[in-house]
Amino acid sequence: MPVSRNRKVVVMTAGGLNPTIVIQHLARSGMDVEVILEEAESKGEIVRRRARRLGWINALGQLGTMIAARALRRAANRRVAELLTRHNFDRTLPQTVPIHPVTSINAPETAALVDELKPGAILLVSTRLMSVRQLAALPCPVINLHAGINPNYRGQMGGYWSLRENDAENFGATLHLVDAGTDTGGTLYEVRTKPAPSDFISTYPLLLTIAALDITRQSIEDALAGRLAPHMPPGPSALRFPPTLWSWIWCGLMRRIW
């Protein structure tokens, strides 16, 4: 792959704490970062999409887990504050980083904006899936930060599912190229870590995001330098979704995996 002449990095995100941490880290590393901020999908859209794939019972059960986890916000906030303090991050985007709002990363306006910005690399953090058509229209490598080890923990809640499947050694995150599938592109780097007793389903993603900051920066540097070396890791492939409420509660009570 040819070396990029442009050192600009575009981070595409729907917002939230995890991408904020990533953007802070990249900006502190001296990268020329700009943000394309898409409108987040509504819960109704997410539930309908999952219902088409998994059925309404599972889709509503997964929604129940997310609602219940939010009810534990006080416990989550304590752990989040501890992690932010330990790693010297806060909850705000750097004022020096330009932000470009769009309706969706798949909208024509987004492709036009990328054409204008001319980045050397694009990083996805907490976005909807990118369409094949949009991916083909982008002029540079597109990389995704995934809170799970591919290919067995693709999709959502990869850290949670690794613990639930007695696979704690694969509690980790993956940087990979984006392709037409869901977290199926070639792996660039992986990192593994260990959750604290105070971590649970609401804090696992942040813990994994922080653990993956160095390999996120390295992936972008590789893209800019034209030295990306993706590979396809061995092992079974599984697409994960949030657990249903009853499944999550059962596993929490019986196995202390929350």
C-alpha positions in Angstrom: 0.0 0.0 0.0 1.5 3.4 -0.9 2.5 5.8 1.8 -0.1 8.5 2.5 1.0 12.0 1.9 -1.8 13.3 4.2 -1.3 12.9 7.9 -4.9 13.8 8.7 -7.0 11.2 10.6 -10.8 11.3 10.6 -12.6 9.6 13.5 -16.2 8.7 12.7 -18.4 8.2 15.7 -21.9 8.5 17.1 -20.4 10.1 20.2 -20.0 8.9 23.8 -17.3 8.5 26.3 -15.3 5.7 24.6 -14.7 7.6 21.3 -14.0 10.8 23.4 -11.2 9.0 25.1 -9.8 7.7 21.8 -9.9 11.2 20.3 -8.2 12.7 23.3 -5.4 10.1 23.0 -4.8 10.6 19.3 -4.8 14.4 19.7 -2.3 14.2 22.6 -0.1 11.9 20.4 0.2 14.9 18.0 -2.0 13.5 15.2 -4.1 15.9 13.0 -7.5 14.6 14.0 -11.0 15.7 12.8 -14.3 14.1 13.9 -17.3 13.2 11.8 -20.1 12.9 14.3 -23.2 11.0 13.1 -26.6 11.1 14.6 -27.1 8.1 16.9 -29.6 5.4 16.0 -32.8 5.5 18.1 -33.5 2.6 20.4 -36.5 1.8 18.3 -34.5 1.4 15.2 -32.0 -0.8 17.0 -34.7 -3.0 18.5 -36.5 -3.4 15.1 -33.3 -4.4 13.4 -32.5 -7.0 16.0 -36.1 -8.3 15.9 -35.8 -8.9 12.2 -32.8 -11.0 12.8 -33.4 -12.6 16.2 -37.1 -12.3 16.9 -39.0 -9.9 19.1 -38.5 -11.8 22.3 -34.8 -11.7 22.1 -34.7 -8.1 20.9 -36.9 -6.9 23.7 -34.9 -9.0 26.2 -31.7 -7.3 25.0 -33.2 -3.9 25.4 -34.2 -4.9 28.9 -30.6 -5.6 29.8 -29.5 -2.2 28.5 -32.2 -0.5 30.6 -31.3 -2.5 33.7 -27.6 -1.8 33.3 -28.4 1.9 33.2 -30.2 1.5 36.5 -26.8 0.6 37.9 -25.4 3.9 36.7 -24.1 4.9 40.2 -21.9 1.9 40.4 -20.7 2.4 36.8 -19.9 6.0 37.3 -17.7 5.2 40.3 -15.7 2.8 38.2 -15.6 5.1 35.2 -14.3 8.0 37.4 -11.6 5.8 38.7 -10.5 4.7 35.2 -10.5 8.3 33.9 -8.5 9.6 36.8 -6.0 6.8 36.7 -5.3 7.4 32.9 -5.7 11.2 33.0 -8.7 11.5 30.7 -11.9 13.5 31.0 -15.3 13.5 29.4 -14.9 16.3 26.9 -13.6 16.4 23.4 -10.4 18.5 22.9 -11.4 22.0 21.8 -8.7 21.9 19.1 -10.4 19.0 17.3 -12.9 20.1 14.5 -16.2 18.3 14.7 -18.4 17.8 11.6 -22.0 16.7 12.3 -23.7 14.4 9.7 -26.9 12.4 9.7 -25.1 9.0 9.2 -21.7 7.7 8.2 -23.4 6.2 5.2 -25.0 9.4 4.0 -23.8 11.0 0.7 -22.9 14.1 2.7 -20.3 12.1 4.6 -18.6 10.8 1.5 -18.5 14.4 0.2 -17.0 15.6 3.5 -14.3 12.9 3.4 -13.5 14.0 -0.1 -13.1 17.5 1.1 -11.0 16.6 4.2 -8.8 14.1 2.3 -7.7 12.1 5.3 -4.9 9.5 5.2 -6.8 7.1 7.4 -10.3 6.8 8.9 -11.1 5.3 12.3 -14.5 4.1 13.3 -15.4 4.1 17.0 -19.0 3.4 18.1 -20.8 3.9 14.9 -23.5 2.1 12.9 -22.3 -0.4 10.4 -20.7 1.2 7.3 -22.4 0.2 4.0 -20.4 -1.6 1.3 -21.2 1.2 -1.1 -19.9 3.9 1.3 -16.8 1.8 2.1 -16.0 1.5 -1.6 -16.3 5.3 -2.1 -13.7 6.2 0.6 -10.2 6.9 -0.6 -8.1 5.6 2.3 -7.9 2.7 4.8 -10.9 2.4 7.2 -10.1 0.9 10.6 -12.4 -0.1 13.4 -11.8 -0.3 17.1 -13.7 -3.3 18.3 -14.2 -4.2 22.0 -13.8 -7.9 21.6 -11.3 -10.4 20.2 -12.1 -11.5 16.7 -13.4 -13.7 15.2 -15.1 -15.4 18.2 -16.4 -12.2 19.8 -17.6 -10.1 16.9 -20.5 -7.8 17.3 -21.4 -6.4 20.7 -20.3 -7.1 24.3 -17.3 -9.1 23.3 -15.7 -8.7 26.7 -18.8 -9.9 28.5 -19.2 -13.0 26.3 -15.5 -14.0 26.7 -16.0 -14.1 30.5 -19.4 -15.9 30.2 -17.8 -18.6 28.0 -15.0 -19.3 30.5 -12.6 -17.6 28.1 -11.2 -14.8 30.3 -7.8 -15.0 28.6 -9.6 -13.5 25.5 -11.0 -10.5 27.3 -9.7 -8.0 25.0 -10.0 -5.7 22.0 -9.2 -5.8 18.3 -8.1 -3.2 15.7 -9.1 -4.4 12.2 -9.8 -3.2 8.7 -13.4 -2.6 7.8 -15.0 -4.8 5.2 -18.5 -5.8 4.1 -19.1 -7.9 7.2 -19.6 -7.2 10.9 -16.1 -7.2 12.4 -14.8 -9.6 9.8 -12.0 -7.6 8.3 -8.4 -8.5 8.7 -7.0 -8.1 12.2 -4.2 -5.5 12.7 -3.6 -5.7 16.4 -5.1 -7.3 19.5 -4.7 -6.5 23.2 -5.9 -8.4 26.2 -6.5 -7.2 29.8 -8.3 -8.3 33.0 -11.4 -6.7 34.5 -11.5 -5.7 38.1 -14.1 -7.1 40.5 -15.9 -3.7 40.2 -16.3 -4.0 36.4 -19.5 -5.2 34.8 -21.3 -5.1 31.5 -21.5 -1.3 31.6 -17.8 -0.7 32.2 -16.2 -3.5 30.1 -16.3 -1.4 26.9 -14.5 1.5 28.5 -11.9 -0.7 30.1 -11.2 -2.3 26.7 -11.1 1.0 24.9 -8.4 2.3 27.3 -6.4 -1.0 27.0 -6.5 -0.6 23.2 -5.3 3.0 22.9 -1.7 2.2 22.0 -2.7 -0.3 19.3 -5.2 2.2 18.0 -2.6 4.8 17.5 -0.2 2.2 16.0 -2.8 1.0 13.5 -3.3 4.6 12.3 0.4 5.2 12.1 0.7 2.0 10.0 -2.0 3.2 7.7 -0.4 6.6 7.2 3.0 5.0 6.6 1.6 2.4 4.1 2.6 -0.6 6.3 -0.7 -2.2 7.2 -0.4 -5.9 7.6 -3.8 -7.4 8.2 -4.2 -11.1 8.9 -7.1 -13.5 9.5 -6.9 -15.0 13.0 -7.8 -18.6 13.5 -10.7 -19.9 15.6 -14.4 -20.1 15.4 -16.4 -17.0 14.3 -19.5 -15.8 16.2 -21.6 -12.7 16.0 -22.5 -11.5 19.5 -25.4 -9.4 20.8 -26.2 -8.1 24.3 -27.6 -10.9 26.5 -31.3 -10.9 27.2 -32.4 -9.6 30.6 -33.3 -13.0 32.0 -30.0 -14.5 30.8 -27.9 -11.7 32.2 -29.6 -11.9 35.6 -29.2 -15.6 35.7 -25.6 -15.5 34.9 -25.0 -12.7 37.4 -26.7 -14.5 40.2 -25.3 -18.0 39.5 -21.8 -17.2 38.2 -21.2 -13.6 39.4 -20.7 -12.5 35.8 -22.5 -9.2 35.4 
